[in-house]
Amino acid sequence: MAGSARIVRYLLIASFVVALFFFVSRSSYDGVPLRPDILSGGAQGAANKPTAQQPPAGPAANTNTNTNTNANSNTKPPAFSNKDAAEHPMALTPGEPEWEDLVSIAPGPRMNATFVTLARNSDVWEIARSIRQVEDRFNRRYNYDWVFLNDKPFDATFKKVTSSLVSGKTHYGEIPHEHWSFPDHIDQEKAQKVREDMKQKKIIYGDSVSYRHMCRFESGFFFRQPLMMNYDYYWRVEPSVELFCDIHYDPFRLMKEQKKKYSFVLSLYEYVETIPTLWDSTKKFIKNFPEHIVQDNAMGFLSDDGGETYNHCHFWSNFEVGDLNWLRSKAYTDFFESLDQDGGFFYERWGDAPVHSIAAGLLLRKDEIHFFNDIGYYHVPFTHCPTGEKVRTQLRCHCDPKNNFDWKGYSCTSRFFEVTGMDKPEGWENQQD
């Protein structure tokens, strides 16, 4: 009897080991290779540029970077080509070819682009909601990749939930310590005193160390992560956001074809208490790097007196679609490193939104910045609900236009339209305070 029981136990253990081996072998997460032109330091050649859907062969990004190919993505989208773009123009208005089809995989080219999310393991269900919003309103027809970044390793639950929801590939990266820590030149005692003072003044996130690391990371490092080096465009998505309207075209492709570098849906004034010396640091950068300040820029969006002072307007960066190669440019990296040396991320509480916005306003032409009126969006506490009843109906939006923040007194979107000389959407007057 005892011998028979041992044999049964051995058989059960052996079966379990075989099953476990099978599961692990079927659920591997392989490193994503860097682009050869990035590794070699050479110029980006269009003929050799990989697509996000088909990364080139090469060494893995790093041992902490994981990727998962979604088994539900059966159709590999085609890479970008001018011929394909000409044969499949984007459906930007009703009645154009392919406007009505919101079910089939969209024809036409794809950009070398990805969604990117900074999240913790505890954010899994909040980001799951955001993914469903993006997939249902747009990405199920385009199958773009998704990059998830965390200062800690992602756990199995986060990977399992997110990879099951994304129609493209999912990639998981761990942020290196040097990108999520105090730089050596920061006086820790001074920084701690600032946090204590802000806590007493009840400034939002004023006493948070992790929030400061996040703002510095989003300002200067997310676009340099090994996983992100595979892409040319990004769409930032945060936990618990909502998309209100159908998206009939590819925003990544619009950015490329219309030569846009940065985009937004919401803008507002920054908390003055969090950035008292940010403009002083900006003026120092302007003086030291005049070659980076472009003509026909959007200084008028940032300043009411030609650059002497900052009016605190900024694009809300929890939604942005942008050009990664611009962020990796010498102009932008010089700007970030100049600010970083001044220490305002820790001695004050500089946010990535005003940093991105000031950079876009000075380093880009104003016609390189795009406002997506037709992408309805919510992130607590603000709503962008497309202006114009006809537009909202055509896009099947489910937002309440009374909640639209665009034309309220604390919004800077009206200023952006005036600075760029754009006509405001029909009906904007009815949504003012």
Short mmCIF file of C-alpha atoms in Angstrom, two decimals:
data_model
loop_
_atom_site.label_atom_id
_atom_site.label_comp_id
_atom_site.label_asym_id
_atom_site.label_seq_id
_atom_site.Cartn_x
_atom_site.Cartn_y
_atom_site.Cartn_z
CA MET A 1 0.00 0.00 0.00
CA ALA A 2 2.79 2.46 0.99
CA GLY A 3 4.73 1.68 -2.19
CA SER A 4 1.66 2.24 -4.37
CA ALA A 5 1.01 5.59 -2.69
CA ARG A 6 4.59 6.73 -3.34
CA ILE A 7 4.26 5.78 -7.02
CA VAL A 8 1.04 7.78 -7.31
CA ARG A 9 2.70 10.81 -5.68
CA TYR A 10 5.68 10.56 -8.03
CA LEU A 11 3.35 10.39 -11.03
CA LEU A 12 1.41 13.45 -9.82
CA ILE A 13 4.61 15.42 -9.22
CA ALA A 14 5.97 14.45 -12.65
CA SER A 15 2.70 15.51 -14.31
CA PHE A 16 2.79 18.84 -12.51
CA VAL A 17 6.41 19.50 -13.56
CA VAL A 18 5.62 18.68 -17.22
CA ALA A 19 2.55 20.95 -17.16
CA LEU A 20 4.53 23.78 -15.55
CA PHE A 21 7.31 23.46 -18.13
CA PHE A 22 4.74 23.58 -20.94
CA PHE A 23 3.09 26.70 -19.49
CA VAL A 24 6.38 28.56 -19.03
CA SER A 25 7.58 27.66 -22.52
CA ARG A 26 4.30 28.95 -24.00
CA SER A 27 4.34 32.18 -21.95
CA SER A 28 7.85 33.48 -22.43
CA TYR A 29 8.60 37.20 -22.58
CA ASP A 30 11.50 37.94 -24.91
CA GLY A 31 13.59 41.12 -24.94
CA VAL A 32 12.79 43.69 -27.63
CA PRO A 33 15.81 44.57 -29.77
CA LEU A 34 17.00 48.11 -30.32
CA ARG A 35 16.98 49.63 -33.78
CA PRO A 36 20.29 49.06 -35.60
CA ASP A 37 20.65 52.76 -36.47
CA ILE A 38 20.34 53.67 -32.77
CA LEU A 39 22.89 51.03 -31.75
CA SER A 40 25.39 52.14 -34.38
CA GLY A 41 24.78 55.86 -33.82
CA GLY A 42 24.18 56.31 -37.53
CA ALA A 43 21.51 58.30 -39.33
CA GLN A 44 18.01 56.93 -39.57
CA GLY A 45 17.55 55.51 -43.03
CA ALA A 46 13.99 55.26 -44.23
CA ALA A 47 14.70 52.07 -46.14
CA ASN A 48 16.07 50.33 -43.04
CA LYS A 49 13.71 51.78 -40.46
CA PRO A 50 11.80 48.96 -38.72
CA THR A 51 8.13 49.11 -37.99
CA ALA A 52 6.74 48.77 -34.50
CA GLN A 53 4.98 45.61 -35.62
CA GLN A 54 8.17 43.94 -36.87
CA PRO A 55 11.26 44.92 -34.84
CA PRO A 56 14.66 44.22 -36.42
CA ALA A 57 16.93 41.41 -35.39
CA GLY A 58 19.53 42.39 -32.85
CA PRO A 59 20.53 42.25 -29.20
CA ALA A 60 17.91 42.47 -26.50
CA ALA A 61 17.27 45.89 -24.97
CA ASN A 62 18.15 44.71 -21.46
CA THR A 63 17.56 41.75 -19.21
CA ASN A 64 14.73 43.50 -17.37
CA THR A 65 12.73 44.26 -20.50
CA ASN A 66 9.91 41.90 -21.39
CA THR A 67 7.61 41.57 -24.34
CA ASN A 68 4.49 39.59 -25.08
CA THR A 69 3.04 38.92 -28.51
CA ASN A 70 -0.72 39.04 -28.25
CA ALA A 71 -2.21 35.86 -29.66
CA ASN A 72 -5.37 37.74 -30.64
CA SER A 73 -3.50 39.89 -33.16
CA ASN A 74 -3.76 37.70 -36.26
CA THR A 75 -3.33 40.37 -38.92
CA LYS A 76 0.03 42.13 -39.07
CA PRO A 77 -0.56 45.73 -40.24
CA PRO A 78 1.43 46.85 -43.27
CA ALA A 79 4.41 49.15 -42.90
CA PHE A 80 4.24 52.75 -44.13
CA SER A 81 4.69 53.45 -47.81
CA ASN A 82 3.81 56.52 -49.87
CA LYS A 83 2.03 54.35 -52.43
CA ASP A 84 -0.12 52.73 -49.76
CA ALA A 85 -0.87 56.14 -48.25
CA ALA A 86 -2.00 57.48 -51.63
CA GLU A 87 -4.26 54.47 -52.20
CA HIS A 88 -5.80 54.75 -48.71
CA PRO A 89 -6.23 58.42 -47.74
CA MET A 90 -7.31 59.02 -44.17
CA ALA A 91 -11.06 59.40 -43.60
CA LEU A 92 -11.07 62.77 -41.85
CA THR A 93 -14.66 63.77 -42.61
CA PRO A 94 -17.95 61.89 -43.08
CA GLY A 95 -18.58 60.59 -46.58
CA GLU A 96 -14.93 59.92 -47.34
CA PRO A 97 -13.96 56.34 -48.24
CA GLU A 98 -13.67 54.03 -45.20
CA TRP A 99 -15.34 56.52 -42.83
CA GLU A 100 -18.23 54.20 -42.00
CA ASP A 101 -16.17 51.05 -41.42
CA LEU A 102 -15.28 50.97 -37.74
CA VAL A 103 -15.16 47.18 -37.54
CA SER A 104 -12.61 45.86 -40.04
CA ILE A 105 -8.85 46.13 -39.66
CA ALA A 106 -8.09 49.52 -41.20
CA PRO A 107 -6.28 49.41 -44.54
CA GLY A 108 -3.34 51.60 -45.35
CA PRO A 109 0.06 52.24 -43.82
CA ARG A 110 1.06 52.18 -40.16
CA MET A 111 3.46 54.50 -38.43
CA ASN A 112 6.40 53.38 -36.35
CA ALA A 113 4.46 54.20 -33.20
CA THR A 114 3.35 52.95 -29.81
CA PHE A 115 1.15 53.77 -26.86
CA VAL A 116 3.16 54.33 -23.69
CA THR A 117 2.04 54.11 -20.07
CA LEU A 118 3.87 54.71 -16.83
CA ALA A 119 2.14 52.53 -14.23
CA ARG A 120 2.54 50.58 -11.01
CA ASN A 121 1.35 47.01 -10.52
CA SER A 122 -1.44 48.37 -8.31
CA ASP A 123 -2.74 50.41 -11.27
CA VAL A 124 -3.68 47.30 -13.22
CA TRP A 125 -7.45 47.73 -13.14
CA GLU A 126 -7.34 51.47 -13.74
CA ILE A 127 -5.09 51.02 -16.77
CA ALA A 128 -7.28 48.12 -17.94
CA ARG A 129 -10.14 50.60 -18.17
CA SER A 130 -7.99 53.00 -20.20
CA ILE A 131 -6.85 50.25 -22.56
CA ARG A 132 -10.45 49.25 -23.29
CA GLN A 133 -11.28 52.88 -24.06
CA VAL A 134 -8.39 53.15 -26.52
CA GLU A 135 -8.93 49.74 -28.09
CA ASP A 136 -12.71 50.09 -28.50
CA ARG A 137 -12.58 53.62 -29.92
CA PHE A 138 -9.47 53.21 -32.07
CA ASN A 139 -6.75 50.58 -31.75
CA ARG A 140 -8.71 47.38 -32.43
CA ARG A 141 -8.59 48.47 -36.10
CA TYR A 142 -4.92 49.48 -36.10
CA ASN A 143 -3.17 47.07 -33.68
CA TYR A 144 -0.46 49.42 -32.48
CA ASP A 145 1.93 48.27 -29.76
CA TRP A 146 1.82 49.27 -26.12
CA VAL A 147 4.85 49.95 -23.90
CA PHE A 148 4.42 49.79 -20.12
CA LEU A 149 7.10 51.31 -17.88
CA ASN A 150 7.54 50.92 -14.11
CA ASP A 151 10.28 51.66 -11.60
CA LYS A 152 9.67 48.15 -10.24
CA PRO A 153 9.29 44.83 -12.13
CA PHE A 154 5.80 44.22 -13.47
CA ASP A 155 4.10 41.25 -11.87
CA ALA A 156 2.38 38.37 -13.65
CA THR A 157 -1.12 39.74 -13.03
CA PHE A 158 -0.32 43.09 -14.63
CA LYS A 159 1.18 41.40 -17.69
CA LYS A 160 -1.63 38.90 -18.02
CA VAL A 161 -4.42 41.48 -17.76
CA THR A 162 -2.88 44.10 -20.03
CA SER A 163 -1.67 41.71 -22.73
CA SER A 164 -5.14 40.16 -22.93
CA LEU A 165 -6.67 43.57 -23.73
CA VAL A 166 -4.22 44.97 -26.28
CA SER A 167 -4.66 44.12 -29.97
CA GLY A 168 -0.99 44.75 -30.81
CA LYS A 169 2.11 43.67 -28.91
CA THR A 170 2.74 44.54 -25.29
CA HIS A 171 6.20 45.39 -23.95
CA TYR A 172 7.20 45.77 -20.29
CA GLY A 173 10.22 47.75 -19.16
CA GLU A 174 11.79 48.47 -15.78
CA ILE A 175 13.11 52.00 -15.36
CA PRO A 176 16.79 52.13 -14.33
CA HIS A 177 17.58 53.57 -10.91
CA GLU A 178 19.44 56.59 -12.31
CA HIS A 179 16.24 57.70 -14.09
CA TRP A 180 14.10 57.42 -10.94
CA SER A 181 16.25 58.88 -8.16
CA PHE A 182 17.86 62.08 -6.93
CA PRO A 183 20.77 63.20 -9.11
CA ASP A 184 24.06 63.73 -7.31
CA HIS A 185 23.90 67.54 -7.43
CA ILE A 186 20.66 67.74 -5.40
CA ASP A 187 20.97 68.91 -1.77
CA GLN A 188 18.80 66.36 0.04
CA GLU A 189 18.25 68.51 3.13
CA LYS A 190 17.14 71.47 1.03
CA ALA A 191 14.80 69.27 -0.99
CA GLN A 192 13.27 67.80 2.17
CA LYS A 193 12.69 71.28 3.61
CA VAL A 194 10.85 72.26 0.40
CA ARG A 195 8.58 69.22 0.68
CA GLU A 196 7.79 70.01 4.31
CA ASP A 197 6.93 73.62 3.46
CA MET A 198 4.70 72.57 0.57
CA LYS A 199 2.92 70.07 2.79
CA GLN A 200 2.13 72.80 5.29
CA LYS A 201 0.82 75.00 2.47
CA LYS A 202 -1.28 72.04 1.23
CA ILE A 203 0.11 72.23 -2.30
CA ILE A 204 -1.03 69.22 -4.33
CA TYR A 205 1.68 66.51 -4.37
CA GLY A 206 3.87 69.05 -2.60
CA ASP A 207 5.40 66.54 -0.18
CA SER A 208 5.64 63.63 -2.61
CA VAL A 209 9.06 62.28 -3.59
CA SER A 210 7.66 59.76 -6.09
CA TYR A 211 5.66 62.45 -7.89
CA ARG A 212 8.84 64.46 -8.39
CA HIS A 213 10.65 61.41 -9.76
CA MET A 214 7.71 60.86 -12.11
CA CYS A 215 7.76 64.45 -13.38
CA ARG A 216 11.51 64.35 -13.98
CA PHE A 217 11.24 60.96 -15.69
CA GLU A 218 8.44 62.10 -18.02
CA SER A 219 10.34 65.31 -18.75
CA GLY A 220 13.67 63.80 -19.66
CA PHE A 221 13.83 60.03 -19.75
CA PHE A 222 10.75 58.15 -20.94
CA PHE A 223 11.65 58.65 -24.61
CA ARG A 224 15.18 57.33 -24.00
CA GLN A 225 14.12 53.98 -22.52
CA PRO A 226 15.42 51.03 -24.57
CA LEU A 227 11.90 49.90 -25.50
CA MET A 228 10.96 53.37 -26.74
CA MET A 229 14.01 53.56 -28.99
CA ASN A 230 12.19 51.24 -31.39
CA TYR A 231 9.61 53.92 -32.23
CA ASP A 232 9.23 57.34 -33.84
CA TYR A 233 5.86 58.39 -32.39
CA TYR A 234 4.14 57.90 -29.04
CA TRP A 235 0.67 58.34 -27.56
CA ARG A 236 0.71 58.74 -23.79
CA VAL A 237 -2.12 57.00 -21.93
CA GLU A 238 -2.65 57.14 -18.17
CA PRO A 239 -4.80 55.02 -15.84
CA SER A 240 -8.53 55.81 -15.57
CA VAL A 241 -8.92 57.98 -18.65
CA GLU A 242 -11.92 57.97 -20.94
CA LEU A 243 -12.25 58.46 -24.70
CA PHE A 244 -15.69 59.78 -25.59
CA CYS A 245 -15.74 59.57 -29.40
CA ASP A 246 -14.96 57.22 -32.27
CA ILE A 247 -11.63 57.88 -33.95
CA HIS A 248 -12.02 57.29 -37.68
CA TYR A 249 -8.41 57.90 -38.73
CA ASP A 250 -4.90 57.28 -37.47
CA PRO A 251 -3.64 60.17 -35.27
CA PHE A 252 -0.07 58.89 -35.63
CA ARG A 253 -0.35 59.10 -39.40
CA LEU A 254 -1.89 62.58 -39.20
CA MET A 255 1.11 63.72 -37.17
CA LYS A 256 3.49 62.40 -39.82
CA GLU A 257 1.63 63.56 -42.92
CA GLN A 258 0.91 67.02 -41.52
CA LYS A 259 4.45 67.34 -40.11
CA LYS A 260 3.30 67.81 -36.51
CA LYS A 261 5.67 67.23 -33.60
CA TYR A 262 3.45 67.67 -30.54
CA SER A 263 -0.28 67.59 -29.83
CA PHE A 264 -2.81 68.11 -27.03
CA VAL A 265 -6.51 68.13 -26.17
CA LEU A 266 -6.51 70.15 -22.92
CA SER A 267 -4.59 73.17 -21.73
CA LEU A 268 -4.71 75.25 -18.56
CA TYR A 269 -2.74 77.40 -16.12
CA GLU A 270 -0.17 75.72 -13.89
CA TYR A 271 -0.16 76.12 -10.10
CA VAL A 272 2.08 79.15 -9.54
CA GLU A 273 3.41 77.75 -6.25
CA THR A 274 4.96 74.71 -7.97
CA ILE A 275 7.11 76.56 -10.54
CA PRO A 276 8.25 79.92 -9.11
CA THR A 277 11.66 79.86 -10.87
CA LEU A 278 10.90 77.69 -13.92
CA TRP A 279 10.76 80.69 -16.24
CA ASP A 280 14.01 82.07 -14.82
CA SER A 281 15.65 78.77 -15.78
CA THR A 282 13.99 78.95 -19.18
CA LYS A 283 15.34 82.44 -19.81
CA LYS A 284 18.81 81.24 -18.86
CA PHE A 285 18.45 78.43 -21.41
CA ILE A 286 17.31 80.91 -24.09
CA LYS A 287 20.38 83.03 -23.40
CA ASN A 288 22.80 80.08 -23.42
CA PHE A 289 21.28 78.25 -26.40
CA PRO A 290 19.85 80.87 -28.78
CA GLU A 291 20.44 78.49 -31.70
CA HIS A 292 17.64 76.23 -30.43
CA ILE A 293 14.91 78.89 -30.40
CA VAL A 294 13.03 78.62 -33.69
CA GLN A 295 11.41 81.38 -35.68
CA ASP A 296 7.61 81.57 -35.78
CA ASN A 297 7.42 79.78 -32.45
CA ALA A 298 4.52 79.82 -29.97
CA MET A 299 6.05 82.20 -27.42
CA GLY A 300 2.74 84.08 -27.47
CA PHE A 301 1.07 81.04 -25.91
CA LEU A 302 3.54 81.08 -23.01
CA SER A 303 4.06 84.78 -22.37
CA ASP A 304 2.01 87.97 -22.55
CA ASP A 305 5.03 90.27 -22.71
CA GLY A 306 7.34 88.74 -25.31
CA GLY A 307 9.08 86.35 -22.95
CA GLU A 308 9.82 88.58 -19.97
CA THR A 309 7.42 86.60 -17.77
CA TYR A 310 5.56 83.29 -17.97
CA ASN A 311 1.76 83.34 -18.00
CA HIS A 312 1.70 79.69 -16.72
CA CYS A 313 -0.19 78.28 -19.73
CA HIS A 314 0.65 74.68 -20.51
CA PHE A 315 -0.65 71.69 -22.44
CA TRP A 316 -1.95 68.97 -20.14
CA SER A 317 0.50 66.17 -20.77
CA ASN A 318 -1.49 63.18 -19.49
CA PHE A 319 -2.73 63.13 -23.09
CA GLU A 320 -0.19 63.80 -25.80
CA VAL A 321 0.72 62.36 -29.15
CA GLY A 322 4.20 63.33 -30.18
CA ASP A 323 7.36 62.86 -32.20
CA LEU A 324 9.94 60.89 -30.23
CA ASN A 325 12.79 62.01 -32.47
CA TRP A 326 12.05 65.63 -31.53
CA LEU A 327 12.29 64.74 -27.84
CA ARG A 328 15.59 62.98 -28.53
CA SER A 329 16.95 65.99 -30.44
CA LYS A 330 19.85 68.04 -29.14
CA ALA A 331 17.57 71.05 -28.72
CA TYR A 332 15.17 69.26 -26.37
CA THR A 333 17.82 67.31 -24.45
CA ASP A 334 19.84 70.51 -23.94
CA PHE A 335 16.68 72.14 -22.58
CA PHE A 336 15.94 69.31 -20.18
CA GLU A 337 19.51 68.99 -18.94
CA SER A 338 19.71 72.74 -18.36
CA LEU A 339 16.55 72.61 -16.24
CA ASP A 340 17.69 69.47 -14.46
CA GLN A 341 20.93 71.11 -13.35
CA ASP A 342 18.94 73.94 -11.78
CA GLY A 343 17.21 71.38 -9.55
CA GLY A 344 13.65 72.68 -9.78
CA PHE A 345 12.15 69.20 -10.04
CA PHE A 346 13.17 68.74 -6.38
CA TYR A 347 13.70 72.24 -4.97
CA GLU A 348 10.25 73.19 -6.25
CA ARG A 349 7.78 70.82 -7.91
CA TRP A 350 8.19 71.32 -11.63
CA GLY A 351 5.74 69.23 -13.62
CA ASP A 352 6.43 67.55 -16.93
CA ALA A 353 3.44 69.35 -18.48
CA PRO A 354 4.91 72.88 -18.30
CA VAL A 355 8.33 71.49 -19.24
CA HIS A 356 6.95 69.83 -22.39
CA SER A 357 4.83 72.88 -23.15
CA ILE A 358 7.62 75.43 -22.83
CA ALA A 359 9.85 73.23 -24.98
CA ALA A 360 7.14 72.91 -27.65
CA GLY A 361 6.43 76.64 -27.50
CA LEU A 362 10.07 77.63 -28.04
CA LEU A 363 11.71 74.78 -29.94
CA LEU A 364 8.91 74.09 -32.46
CA ARG A 365 7.17 76.26 -34.98
CA LYS A 366 3.62 76.95 -33.89
CA ASP A 367 2.28 75.08 -36.93
CA GLU A 368 4.04 71.94 -35.64
CA ILE A 369 1.72 71.81 -32.60
CA HIS A 370 -1.69 70.19 -33.15
CA PHE A 371 -4.99 70.42 -31.27
CA PHE A 372 -7.18 67.31 -31.55
CA ASN A 373 -10.67 68.76 -31.27
CA ASP A 374 -12.18 65.47 -32.46
CA ILE A 375 -10.63 63.23 -29.77
CA GLY A 376 -13.00 63.44 -26.80
CA TYR A 377 -11.08 62.87 -23.57
CA TYR A 378 -11.42 62.86 -19.79
CA HIS A 379 -8.85 62.75 -17.02
CA VAL A 380 -10.01 63.82 -13.59
CA PRO A 381 -11.07 66.57 -13.21
CA PHE A 382 -11.15 67.98 -16.77
CA THR A 383 -13.11 67.05 -19.89
CA HIS A 384 -12.42 67.79 -23.52
CA CYS A 385 -15.73 67.27 -25.33
CA PRO A 386 -15.46 68.20 -29.03
CA THR A 387 -16.98 71.59 -29.76
CA GLY A 388 -19.92 71.48 -32.17
CA GLU A 389 -23.05 69.35 -32.02
CA LYS A 390 -22.60 68.13 -35.59
CA VAL A 391 -19.07 66.95 -34.85
CA ARG A 392 -20.12 65.15 -31.67
CA THR A 393 -22.98 63.39 -33.47
CA GLN A 394 -20.79 62.30 -36.38
CA LEU A 395 -18.20 60.90 -33.97
CA ARG A 396 -20.81 59.21 -31.75
CA CYS A 397 -19.51 61.05 -28.68
CA HIS A 398 -21.12 60.32 -25.32
CA CYS A 399 -19.75 63.34 -23.42
CA ASP A 400 -21.85 66.18 -22.07
CA PRO A 401 -20.85 69.41 -23.90
CA LYS A 402 -21.61 71.37 -20.72
CA ASN A 403 -18.50 69.76 -19.21
CA ASN A 404 -16.18 70.86 -22.01
CA PHE A 405 -13.27 72.76 -20.47
CA ASP A 406 -11.81 74.24 -23.69
CA TRP A 407 -13.40 77.68 -23.55
CA LYS A 408 -13.63 78.20 -19.80
CA GLY A 409 -11.73 80.97 -18.08
CA TYR A 410 -9.02 78.71 -16.65
CA SER A 411 -8.32 77.08 -20.02
CA CYS A 412 -5.53 78.27 -22.33
CA THR A 413 -6.95 76.67 -25.50
CA SER A 414 -8.54 79.91 -26.69
CA ARG A 415 -5.12 81.58 -26.42
CA PHE A 416 -3.59 78.80 -28.53
CA PHE A 417 -6.13 79.43 -31.29
CA GLU A 418 -5.41 83.15 -31.23
CA VAL A 419 -1.62 82.71 -31.29
CA THR A 420 -1.75 80.26 -34.19
CA GLY A 421 -4.37 82.23 -36.14
CA MET A 422 -6.77 79.28 -36.23
CA ASP A 423 -10.53 79.67 -36.49
CA LYS A 424 -12.31 78.48 -33.36
CA PRO A 425 -14.83 75.66 -33.83
CA GLU A 426 -18.42 76.58 -34.47
CA GLY A 427 -20.33 76.98 -31.21
CA TRP A 428 -17.37 77.79 -28.97
CA GLU A 429 -19.02 81.03 -27.81
CA ASN A 430 -21.84 79.06 -26.19
CA GLN A 431 -19.41 77.21 -23.90
CA GLN A 432 -17.68 80.17 -22.28
CA ASP A 433 -18.13 80.88 -18.57
#
